[in-house]
Coordinates of C-alpha atoms and ligand atoms in Angstrom, one line a residue:
M1 CA 15.1 127.8 110.3
P2 CA 16.5 128.6 106.9
H3 CA 20.0 130.1 106.9
E4 CA 18.8 133.4 105.3
N5 CA 17.1 134.1 108.6
Y6 CA 20.4 133.9 110.3
L7 CA 22.2 136.0 107.7
K8 CA 19.7 138.9 107.6
N9 CA 21.8 141.7 106.2
N10 CA 25.2 140.1 106.9
N11 CA 27.1 138.0 104.5
I12 CA 28.3 134.5 105.2
W13 CA 32.0 135.6 105.6
Q14 CA 31.3 138.2 108.3
V15 CA 28.4 136.9 110.4
N16 CA 29.2 135.7 114.0
A17 CA 27.4 133.0 116.0
K18 CA 25.0 134.4 118.6
K19 CA 23.4 133.0 121.7
G20 CA 20.3 131.1 120.7
D21 CA 21.6 130.1 117.2
S22 CA 21.1 126.4 116.4
W23 CA 23.8 123.9 117.0
M24 CA 24.0 123.2 113.2
W25 CA 24.5 126.8 112.4
K26 CA 27.2 127.2 115.0
Q27 CA 29.0 124.2 113.5
L28 CA 28.8 125.6 110.0
L29 CA 30.4 128.9 111.3
K30 CA 33.1 126.9 113.1
V31 CA 34.0 125.1 109.8
R32 CA 34.0 128.4 108.0
D33 CA 36.5 129.9 110.6
K34 CA 38.8 126.8 110.4
C35 CA 38.8 127.0 106.6
L36 CA 39.6 130.8 106.7
V37 CA 42.5 130.2 109.1
L38 CA 43.8 127.4 106.9
C39 CA 43.5 129.5 103.7
G40 CA 44.8 132.7 105.2
G41 CA 41.7 134.8 104.5
I42 CA 38.4 135.3 102.7
E43 CA 39.8 136.0 99.2
N44 CA 42.0 132.9 99.4
L45 CA 39.2 130.7 100.4
K46 CA 36.9 132.1 97.7
Q47 CA 39.6 131.4 95.2
L48 CA 40.0 127.8 96.4
I49 CA 36.3 127.3 96.1
N50 CA 36.3 128.7 92.6
S51 CA 39.2 126.4 91.7
C52 CA 37.1 123.4 92.8
C53 CA 34.1 124.3 90.6
V54 CA 33.2 122.2 87.5
N55 CA 30.4 123.6 85.4
S56 CA 29.5 126.1 88.1
K57 CA 29.1 123.4 90.7
V58 CA 31.5 123.0 93.7
Q59 CA 33.1 119.6 93.7
I60 CA 33.0 118.8 97.4
S61 CA 35.6 116.0 97.2
G62 CA 38.0 118.3 95.5
L63 CA 37.4 121.0 98.1
Y64 CA 37.9 118.5 100.9
S65 CA 41.2 117.2 99.6
S66 CA 42.3 120.7 98.9
L67 CA 41.7 121.6 102.5
S68 CA 43.5 118.5 103.8
P69 CA 46.9 119.0 102.3
S70 CA 48.6 116.6 104.8
T71 CA 46.6 113.6 103.4
T72 CA 49.0 113.5 100.4
H73 CA 52.7 113.8 101.0
V74 CA 54.4 114.8 97.8
A75 CA 57.9 116.0 97.2
W76 CA 57.1 119.7 97.5
H77 CA 55.0 119.3 100.6
D78 CA 57.6 120.5 103.0
T79 CA 58.4 123.5 100.8
V80 CA 54.8 124.6 101.0
W81 CA 53.6 123.7 104.4
E82 CA 56.4 123.1 106.9
N83 CA 58.2 126.3 107.1
L84 CA 58.2 129.8 108.6
C85 CA 55.7 131.0 106.0
Y86 CA 52.6 133.1 106.6
P87 CA 49.5 130.9 106.0
K88 CA 48.3 133.1 103.2
H89 CA 51.7 132.8 101.5
S90 CA 51.7 129.0 101.9
F91 CA 48.2 128.8 100.5
I92 CA 48.9 130.8 97.3
L93 CA 52.2 128.8 96.8
W94 CA 50.2 125.6 97.2
L95 CA 47.7 126.8 94.5
T96 CA 50.6 127.7 92.3
V97 CA 52.4 124.4 92.6
N98 CA 49.1 122.7 91.7
D99 CA 48.6 125.1 88.9
K100 CA 45.2 126.1 90.3
L101 CA 45.5 129.8 90.2
Q102 CA 43.0 131.4 87.9
T103 CA 45.5 132.7 85.4
Q104 CA 44.3 134.3 82.2
D105 CA 45.4 131.4 80.0
R106 CA 43.1 129.1 82.0
L107 CA 40.2 131.6 81.8
L108 CA 40.8 131.9 78.1
K109 CA 40.7 128.1 77.7
H110 CA 37.3 128.1 79.4
G111 CA 36.0 130.9 77.2
I112 CA 35.6 133.3 80.1
I113 CA 37.8 136.0 78.6
Q114 CA 38.8 136.7 75.0
A115 CA 42.5 137.4 75.4
S116 CA 45.3 136.7 77.8
V117 CA 47.9 139.4 78.4
C118 CA 50.3 139.5 81.3
K119 CA 49.5 142.5 83.5
L120 CA 53.1 142.7 84.8
C121 CA 54.9 143.2 81.4
D122 CA 52.0 143.8 79.0
G123 CA 53.6 141.1 76.9
T124 CA 53.2 137.4 76.6
S125 CA 50.0 135.6 77.5
E126 CA 49.6 135.0 81.3
S127 CA 50.3 131.4 82.4
R128 CA 51.6 130.1 85.7
N129 CA 55.0 129.5 84.3
H130 CA 55.2 133.0 82.7
L131 CA 54.2 134.7 86.0
F132 CA 56.6 132.6 88.0
F133 CA 59.2 133.7 86.8
E134 CA 59.7 134.0 83.1
C135 CA 58.0 137.4 83.1
K136 CA 60.7 140.1 83.1
L137 CA 59.2 141.9 86.1
S138 CA 58.8 138.8 88.3
N139 CA 62.2 137.6 87.1
F140 CA 63.7 140.9 88.3
V141 CA 62.0 140.6 91.6
W142 CA 62.9 136.9 92.2
N143 CA 66.6 137.5 91.4
G144 CA 66.5 140.7 93.5
I145 CA 65.4 138.6 96.5
M146 CA 67.9 135.8 95.8
E147 CA 70.7 138.4 95.6
W148 CA 69.6 140.0 98.8
L149 CA 69.7 136.7 100.6
K150 CA 73.1 136.0 99.0
F151 CA 71.9 132.8 97.3
K152 CA 73.5 131.7 94.1
W153 CA 70.2 130.3 92.7
R154 CA 69.1 132.4 89.7
S155 CA 67.0 130.1 87.5
C156 CA 63.6 131.4 86.7
D157 CA 62.3 128.2 85.2
W158 CA 59.3 127.1 87.4
S159 CA 59.7 123.3 87.1
A160 CA 63.5 123.4 87.6
L161 CA 63.0 125.7 90.6
L162 CA 60.4 123.5 92.2
N163 CA 62.5 120.4 91.6
W164 CA 65.4 122.1 93.3
Y165 CA 63.3 123.2 96.2
S166 CA 61.7 119.7 96.5
F167 CA 64.8 117.5 96.3
R168 CA 67.8 119.6 97.1
L169 CA 66.5 122.0 99.8
R170 CA 66.0 119.4 102.5
G171 CA 68.0 120.8 105.5
K172 CA 66.3 122.2 108.5
C173 CA 68.8 124.9 109.2
I174 CA 67.5 128.4 109.3
K175 CA 69.0 129.5 106.0
Q176 CA 67.2 126.6 104.2
K177 CA 64.0 127.7 105.8
I178 CA 64.5 131.2 104.7
K179 CA 64.9 130.0 101.1
S180 CA 61.5 128.3 101.3
M181 CA 60.0 131.3 102.9
A182 CA 61.4 133.5 100.1
L183 CA 59.7 131.4 97.4
A184 CA 56.4 131.6 99.1
A185 CA 56.7 135.4 99.8
V186 CA 57.7 136.2 96.2
V187 CA 55.0 134.0 94.7
Y188 CA 52.4 135.6 97.0
N189 CA 53.5 139.1 96.3
I190 CA 53.7 138.6 92.6
W191 CA 50.2 137.2 92.5
R192 CA 48.9 140.1 94.7
E193 CA 50.6 142.6 92.4
R194 CA 49.0 141.0 89.4
N195 CA 45.6 141.1 91.1
N196 CA 46.1 144.8 92.1
R197 CA 47.0 145.7 88.6
M198 CA 44.1 143.8 87.1
F199 CA 41.3 144.7 89.5
K200 CA 42.3 147.8 91.3
L201 CA 44.5 149.5 88.6
K202 CA 47.2 149.9 91.2
N203 CA 50.9 149.4 90.3
R204 CA 53.9 149.0 92.6
A205 CA 57.3 149.5 91.0
P206 CA 59.6 146.4 91.0
D207 CA 61.9 148.1 93.6
V208 CA 58.9 148.7 95.9
L209 CA 57.8 145.1 95.5
I210 CA 61.2 143.8 96.4
K211 CA 61.2 146.1 99.5
N212 CA 57.8 144.8 100.6
I213 CA 58.9 141.2 100.2
K214 CA 62.0 141.8 102.2
M215 CA 59.9 143.3 104.9
D216 CA 57.5 140.2 104.9
I217 CA 60.5 137.9 105.2
L218 CA 62.2 139.9 107.9
V219 CA 59.1 140.2 110.1
A220 CA 58.2 136.5 109.8
F221 CA 61.8 135.6 110.6
L222 CA 62.1 137.9 113.6
N223 CA 58.7 136.7 114.9
G224 CA 60.0 133.1 114.8
S225 CA 62.4 133.8 117.8
P226 CA 65.7 133.3 116.0
S227 CA 68.9 132.7 117.8
A228 CA 71.1 135.7 118.4
E229 CA 73.5 134.6 115.6
D230 CA 70.6 134.1 113.0
R231 CA 69.1 137.4 114.0
E232 CA 72.5 139.1 113.5
W233 CA 72.8 137.4 110.1
I234 CA 69.4 138.6 108.8
L235 CA 69.9 142.1 110.1
S236 CA 73.3 142.3 108.4
L237 CA 71.4 142.0 105.1
C238 CA 69.4 145.1 105.7
Ligands
LIG310 ZN1 54.8 139.2 82.1

């Protein structure tokens, strides 16, 4: 039976398996659900699929290795995957580290758009390194979060920052984990803000953005059942 018959008026992202559906169809939906969990949502998965397209065709090998991050262990692996992060934060951080986000400079290079202008500062052209964190808005947000967490780190140079995260932030103590979580939370929220400004014409002020990121970090931290001492430490920052 062709898949259109299963989909009827539903789209592939929302349809659920029903009694009587074929084994193959149920397997396809299971794979879809696993990918959605791994990527942290439909939009993230769609973006990953887009990033694996060459000449409008999905490169299955690229998609497979993208969805199997543990097959390659690189220096930043722990920063991205083995911390207290939300899956959607880890996923966007992973795309960022790999420079796979569909930033405007990439789209411009492929002739998809005519100009590249950062939506956060209306200034320089939008590249991964500009967004994280050369841009004056993201720079302000990153330093605001670092200051809140009482970390001395202030550099906004992406490669220096990632190098520091990969080689110097190796401890397993809770404060080290929070540093990794902070990077993922800031990158995710900056990217979300950029998308909201670009596609929904909605702006959050930098202070509000900082507040939202603090809340993300706090909630994830408290949900991780911290010790009484760690709990007291994080609450003392509020
Ligand atoms: Zn900017």
